[in-house]
Amino acid sequence: MTQSMTGAGSTTDAELARIGGVAADISAAMSSVIEGKADVVRTAVTVLLAEGHLLIEDVPGVGKTMLAKALARSIDCTVRRIQFTPDLLPSDITGVSVFNQDTRAFEFRPGAIFANVVVGDEINRASPKTQSALLESMEERQVTVDGRTYLLQAPFIVMATQNPVEMEGTYPLPEAQRDRFMARISMGYPSAAAEMSMLASHGGADPLEELRPVTDAATVAALAHAVRGLYASPAVRQYVVDLVEATRTSPLLRLGASPRASLHLLRAARAHAALEGRDHVLPDDVQRLALPVLAHRVLLAGQAQLARHTPGGVVEAIVGQVRVPARAR
């Protein structure tokens, strides 16, 4: 059994090999449905192993929901899909207590949030009141209804989609809600070759129907627990803090990243290092995840908006400016 060089880590070589094998199987299964999006698939698997939640934002028709479904079907676990609409109620998500005439007592009927993988389709079409029903479950992995708290089973991941171009009839996610998502990704249009392959594979049949689970919920939960043991040196942790602090002091931003963002960035970096077969985190892992983890949490200042800056561009500039630690082990 090999541990990290400092002895502070607790992830073994066997666990690293298992993480890499299962992650490769999940990625291959998802890639059989999602053509030409290896980076997007890898980020989704990273968030899964980092015990986070994923926000998929892009124009209609590029496969946002398909990506979420592909990940869900790759794992033999409970899956629930929520179609967010203006008339959706918070109780539809969390559950409700119903009076049973036979027992003369109230019984709790779980809502759609009680699943290992929750696919939220077009989350910004629900009212802010309904969106807020996700806050407790996403952060604390529990649901409180009528004074009673119900724990959610591990693994638990919310994969939500939203279309940024359709503003009429939508409710933009508030900052507190966006901050619950570990990462935000965009699918982007496929390459010409990938689109040709998609026409061939999706034209006559639905490959999602043929997708079979390659692992189960217990395995994913165990691997996520192993990822927590990856060693992150004080220098790497300081680098994470420096990046997040730079978003708070940047004149281009009126809202910087939260302390939760620091924690999410480190967790995601640990998962990325595990997928690379390492039992320790490098600054490269942090840099690789900085954009998807931080960009959706910051707000541009007025002058930055007038200058047509983007949150992603500002985060990338910060990553290029903050000094990388010389010794990260």
Coordinates of C-alpha atoms in Angstrom, one line a residue:
M1 CA 0.0 0.0 0.0
T2 CA 1.5 3.3 -1.1
Q3 CA 0.5 6.6 0.3
S4 CA 1.4 10.2 -0.6
M5 CA 5.0 11.3 -0.2
T6 CA 4.4 13.2 3.0
G7 CA 2.4 10.5 4.6
A8 CA -0.6 12.8 5.0
G9 CA -2.7 11.1 2.3
S10 CA -4.8 8.0 2.8
T11 CA -5.7 7.0 -0.8
T12 CA -3.9 3.8 -1.8
D13 CA -2.6 2.6 -5.2
A14 CA -5.4 0.0 -5.3
E15 CA -8.0 2.7 -4.7
L16 CA -6.5 5.0 -7.4
A17 CA -6.5 2.1 -9.9
R18 CA -10.1 1.4 -9.1
I19 CA -11.1 5.1 -9.4
G20 CA -9.4 5.3 -12.8
G21 CA -11.0 2.0 -14.0
V22 CA -14.6 2.9 -13.0
A23 CA -14.2 6.5 -14.2
A24 CA -13.0 5.2 -17.6
D25 CA -16.0 2.9 -17.8
I26 CA -18.4 5.7 -17.0
S27 CA -16.7 8.0 -19.5
A28 CA -16.8 5.4 -22.3
A29 CA -20.5 4.7 -21.6
M30 CA -21.3 8.4 -21.7
S31 CA -19.2 9.0 -24.8
S32 CA -21.2 6.3 -26.7
V33 CA -24.1 8.7 -26.4
I34 CA -22.4 12.1 -26.3
E35 CA -20.3 12.5 -29.5
G36 CA -17.0 14.4 -29.5
K37 CA -17.3 15.9 -26.0
A38 CA -14.6 14.1 -24.0
D39 CA -13.7 17.2 -21.9
V40 CA -17.4 17.8 -21.0
V41 CA -17.8 14.1 -20.0
R42 CA -14.6 14.2 -18.0
T43 CA -15.7 17.3 -16.0
A44 CA -19.1 15.6 -15.3
V45 CA -17.3 12.5 -13.9
T46 CA -15.0 14.7 -11.9
V47 CA -17.9 16.5 -10.3
L48 CA -19.6 13.1 -9.5
L49 CA -16.5 11.8 -7.7
A50 CA -16.0 15.2 -5.9
E51 CA -19.5 14.9 -4.5
G52 CA -20.7 18.1 -6.1
H53 CA -23.5 19.2 -8.3
L54 CA -23.4 20.2 -12.0
L55 CA -25.0 23.0 -13.9
I56 CA -25.2 22.5 -17.6
E57 CA -25.9 25.8 -19.5
D58 CA -26.0 26.2 -23.2
V59 CA -28.3 26.9 -26.2
P60 CA -31.1 24.4 -26.9
G61 CA -30.5 21.2 -28.8
V62 CA -26.8 20.6 -28.0
G63 CA -27.4 17.6 -25.6
K64 CA -27.6 19.1 -22.1
T65 CA -30.3 16.7 -20.9
M66 CA -28.8 13.9 -22.9
L67 CA -25.5 14.3 -21.0
A68 CA -27.3 14.2 -17.6
K69 CA -29.3 11.2 -18.6
A70 CA -26.2 9.4 -19.9
L71 CA -24.4 9.8 -16.6
A72 CA -27.5 8.7 -14.7
R73 CA -27.9 5.5 -16.8
S74 CA -24.2 4.7 -16.5
I75 CA -24.8 4.0 -12.8
D76 CA -27.1 1.4 -11.4
C77 CA -28.8 3.7 -8.9
T78 CA -32.1 5.6 -8.3
V79 CA -32.7 8.3 -10.8
R80 CA -35.4 11.0 -10.9
R81 CA -36.0 13.6 -13.5
I82 CA -37.7 16.9 -12.6
Q83 CA -39.2 19.0 -15.4
F84 CA -39.1 22.5 -14.0
T85 CA -42.1 24.6 -15.0
P86 CA -43.7 27.7 -13.5
D87 CA -46.4 25.7 -11.8
L88 CA -44.0 23.3 -10.1
L89 CA -44.3 23.5 -6.3
P90 CA -41.6 23.1 -3.6
S91 CA -43.4 20.1 -2.2
D92 CA -43.1 18.3 -5.6
I93 CA -39.4 18.4 -5.0
T94 CA -39.0 17.8 -1.3
G95 CA -42.1 15.7 -0.6
V96 CA -45.2 16.3 1.6
S97 CA -46.9 14.9 4.7
V98 CA -50.3 13.3 3.9
F99 CA -52.9 12.3 6.4
N100 CA -53.7 8.5 6.3
Q101 CA -57.3 7.8 7.1
D102 CA -56.6 4.2 8.0
T103 CA -53.8 4.9 10.5
R104 CA -55.1 8.2 11.6
A105 CA -51.6 9.7 11.3
F106 CA -49.6 11.8 8.8
E107 CA -47.3 9.9 6.4
F108 CA -44.4 11.4 4.6
R109 CA -44.3 10.9 0.8
P110 CA -40.8 11.6 -0.6
G111 CA -40.5 14.0 -3.5
A112 CA -38.4 13.8 -6.6
I113 CA -35.2 14.9 -4.7
F114 CA -35.0 11.5 -3.0
A115 CA -32.7 9.8 -5.6
N116 CA -29.0 9.3 -6.2
V117 CA -29.0 11.2 -9.4
V118 CA -31.5 14.0 -9.9
V119 CA -31.9 15.4 -13.4
G120 CA -33.4 18.9 -13.3
D121 CA -34.4 20.0 -16.8
E122 CA -34.6 23.8 -17.4
I123 CA -34.2 24.7 -13.8
N124 CA -34.6 28.4 -14.6
R125 CA -38.2 27.9 -15.7
A126 CA -39.4 27.3 -12.1
S127 CA -40.2 30.2 -9.7
P128 CA -37.5 31.3 -7.2
K129 CA -39.7 29.8 -4.4
T130 CA -39.4 26.4 -6.1
Q131 CA -35.8 26.8 -6.9
S132 CA -35.1 27.5 -3.2
A133 CA -36.5 24.0 -2.3
L134 CA -33.2 22.6 -3.6
L135 CA -30.9 24.7 -1.3
E136 CA -31.0 22.5 1.8
S137 CA -30.7 19.2 -0.1
M138 CA -27.8 20.3 -2.3
E139 CA -25.7 21.7 0.6
E140 CA -26.6 19.5 3.5
R141 CA -27.9 16.4 1.7
Q142 CA -31.0 16.3 3.7
V143 CA -34.6 17.5 3.5
T144 CA -36.7 19.0 6.3
V145 CA -40.5 18.8 6.0
D146 CA -42.9 19.7 8.8
G147 CA -40.1 19.9 11.4
R148 CA -38.6 16.4 10.5
T149 CA -35.3 15.9 8.8
Y150 CA -34.8 13.1 6.2
L151 CA -31.3 12.2 5.0
L152 CA -30.5 11.6 1.4
Q153 CA -28.6 8.6 0.3
A154 CA -25.1 8.7 -1.1
P155 CA -24.1 9.3 -3.8
F156 CA -26.2 12.3 -4.4
I157 CA -25.8 14.6 -7.4
V158 CA -28.1 17.2 -8.9
M159 CA -27.5 17.8 -12.6
A160 CA -29.5 20.8 -13.8
T161 CA -29.8 22.3 -17.2
Q162 CA -30.8 25.8 -18.3
N163 CA -31.0 27.8 -21.6
P164 CA -29.3 31.2 -21.3
V165 CA -30.8 32.5 -24.5
E166 CA -34.5 32.2 -23.7
M167 CA -35.1 34.9 -21.1
E168 CA -38.9 35.3 -21.5
G169 CA -40.7 33.2 -18.9
T170 CA -37.6 32.3 -17.0
Y171 CA -36.3 33.1 -13.6
P172 CA -32.5 33.5 -13.4
L173 CA -30.9 31.4 -10.7
P174 CA -30.0 33.7 -7.7
E175 CA -26.4 33.8 -6.5
A176 CA -27.1 31.5 -3.5
Q177 CA -28.5 28.8 -5.8
R178 CA -25.6 29.1 -8.3
D179 CA -23.1 28.8 -5.5
R180 CA -24.5 25.4 -4.6
F181 CA -23.4 24.0 -8.0
M182 CA -19.8 22.8 -7.9
A183 CA -19.2 23.5 -11.6
R184 CA -20.9 24.9 -14.6
I185 CA -20.2 23.7 -18.1
S186 CA -21.3 24.4 -21.6
M187 CA -21.7 21.7 -24.2
G188 CA -20.9 23.8 -27.2
Y189 CA -21.7 22.8 -30.8
P190 CA -20.1 19.5 -32.0
S191 CA -17.5 19.4 -34.6
A192 CA -18.5 18.5 -38.2
A193 CA -17.1 14.9 -37.8
A194 CA -18.9 14.4 -34.4
E195 CA -22.2 15.7 -35.9
M196 CA -21.8 13.3 -38.8
S197 CA -21.2 10.4 -36.4
M198 CA -24.2 11.6 -34.4
L199 CA -26.5 11.5 -37.4
A200 CA -25.3 7.9 -38.1
S201 CA -25.8 6.6 -34.5
H202 CA -28.9 8.6 -33.5
G203 CA -30.7 8.7 -36.8
G204 CA -32.2 5.2 -36.7
A205 CA -32.1 4.5 -32.9
D206 CA -31.7 6.0 -29.5
P207 CA -28.3 5.0 -28.1
L208 CA -29.5 6.1 -24.7
E209 CA -31.9 3.1 -24.7
E210 CA -29.0 0.7 -25.3
L211 CA -26.8 2.2 -22.5
R212 CA -26.3 -0.2 -19.6
P213 CA -24.9 0.6 -16.1
V214 CA -21.2 0.0 -15.7
T215 CA -21.1 0.5 -12.0
D216 CA -23.4 0.9 -9.0
A217 CA -24.2 3.5 -6.3
A218 CA -22.2 1.8 -3.6
T219 CA -19.1 1.7 -5.7
V220 CA -19.4 5.4 -6.6
A221 CA -20.0 6.3 -3.0
A222 CA -16.9 4.3 -2.0
L223 CA -14.7 5.9 -4.7
A224 CA -15.9 9.4 -3.7
H225 CA -14.9 8.7 -0.1
A226 CA -11.5 7.6 -1.4
V227 CA -11.0 10.8 -3.3
R228 CA -11.3 12.8 -0.1
G229 CA -8.1 11.2 1.1
L230 CA -5.9 12.6 -1.7
Y231 CA -3.2 14.8 -0.3
A232 CA -3.3 18.6 -0.9
S233 CA -0.1 20.3 0.4
P234 CA -0.3 23.6 2.3
A235 CA 1.1 25.3 -0.8
V236 CA -1.7 24.0 -3.0
R237 CA -4.3 25.0 -0.5
Q238 CA -2.8 28.5 -0.3
Y239 CA -2.9 28.6 -4.1
V240 CA -6.7 27.9 -4.0
V241 CA -7.2 30.6 -1.4
D242 CA -5.1 33.1 -3.5
L243 CA -7.2 32.4 -6.6
V244 CA -10.5 32.9 -4.8
E245 CA -9.2 36.0 -2.9
A246 CA -8.2 37.5 -6.3
T247 CA -11.8 37.3 -7.5
R248 CA -12.9 39.3 -4.4
T249 CA -10.3 42.1 -5.0
S250 CA -10.6 42.3 -8.8
P251 CA -11.9 45.7 -10.0
L252 CA -13.7 43.9 -12.8
L253 CA -15.9 42.0 -10.4
R254 CA -18.5 43.3 -8.0
L255 CA -19.0 39.9 -6.4
G256 CA -16.2 37.5 -5.9
A257 CA -16.2 33.8 -5.1
S258 CA -17.3 32.5 -1.7
P259 CA -15.5 30.3 0.8
R260 CA -17.7 27.5 -0.5
A261 CA -16.1 28.0 -3.9
S262 CA -12.6 27.4 -2.3
L263 CA -13.8 24.2 -0.8
H264 CA -15.4 23.1 -4.1
L265 CA -12.3 24.0 -6.1
L266 CA -10.1 21.8 -3.8
R267 CA -12.6 18.9 -3.9
A268 CA -12.8 19.1 -7.7
A269 CA -9.0 19.3 -7.9
R270 CA -8.7 16.2 -5.8
A271 CA -11.0 14.3 -8.0
H272 CA -9.1 15.5 -11.1
A273 CA -5.8 14.3 -9.6
A274 CA -7.4 10.9 -8.9
L275 CA -8.5 10.6 -12.5
E276 CA -4.9 11.3 -13.5
G277 CA -3.7 8.5 -11.3
R278 CA -2.0 10.7 -8.6
D279 CA -2.5 10.5 -4.9
H280 CA -1.7 14.2 -4.5
V281 CA -3.0 17.5 -5.9
L282 CA -0.9 19.7 -8.2
P283 CA -1.5 23.4 -9.1
D284 CA -2.3 22.0 -12.6
D285 CA -5.4 20.3 -11.2
V286 CA -6.6 23.5 -9.6
Q287 CA -6.0 25.5 -12.8
R288 CA -7.9 22.9 -14.9
L289 CA -11.0 23.3 -12.7
A290 CA -10.8 27.0 -11.9
L291 CA -13.0 28.1 -14.8
P292 CA -15.9 25.7 -14.4
V293 CA -15.9 26.0 -10.6
L294 CA -15.5 29.8 -10.3
A295 CA -16.9 31.5 -13.3
H296 CA -20.6 31.0 -12.5
R297 CA -20.2 32.4 -9.0
V298 CA -18.8 35.9 -9.8
L299 CA -20.6 39.0 -11.1
L300 CA -19.1 41.6 -13.4
A301 CA -18.7 45.2 -12.3
G302 CA -20.5 47.8 -14.4
Q303 CA -17.4 49.0 -16.2
A304 CA -16.5 45.4 -17.1
Q305 CA -19.9 44.8 -18.6
L306 CA -19.5 48.0 -20.7
A307 CA -16.1 46.7 -21.8
R308 CA -17.7 43.4 -22.8
H309 CA -15.7 41.3 -20.4
T310 CA -17.1 37.9 -19.5
P311 CA -16.9 36.1 -16.1
G312 CA -15.0 33.3 -17.7
G313 CA -12.5 35.7 -19.3
V314 CA -11.9 37.4 -16.0
V315 CA -11.4 34.1 -14.2
E316 CA -8.9 33.0 -16.8
A317 CA -7.0 36.3 -16.5
I318 CA -6.9 35.8 -12.7
V319 CA -5.5 32.3 -13.1
G320 CA -2.8 33.7 -15.4
Q321 CA -1.9 36.4 -12.9
V322 CA -1.8 34.6 -9.5
R323 CA 1.6 33.2 -8.7
V324 CA 1.8 29.4 -8.8
P325 CA 3.6 27.9 -5.8
A326 CA 7.1 26.6 -6.6
R327 CA 6.8 23.6 -4.2
A328 CA 3.4 22.0 -4.2
R329 CA 4.2 18.8 -2.5

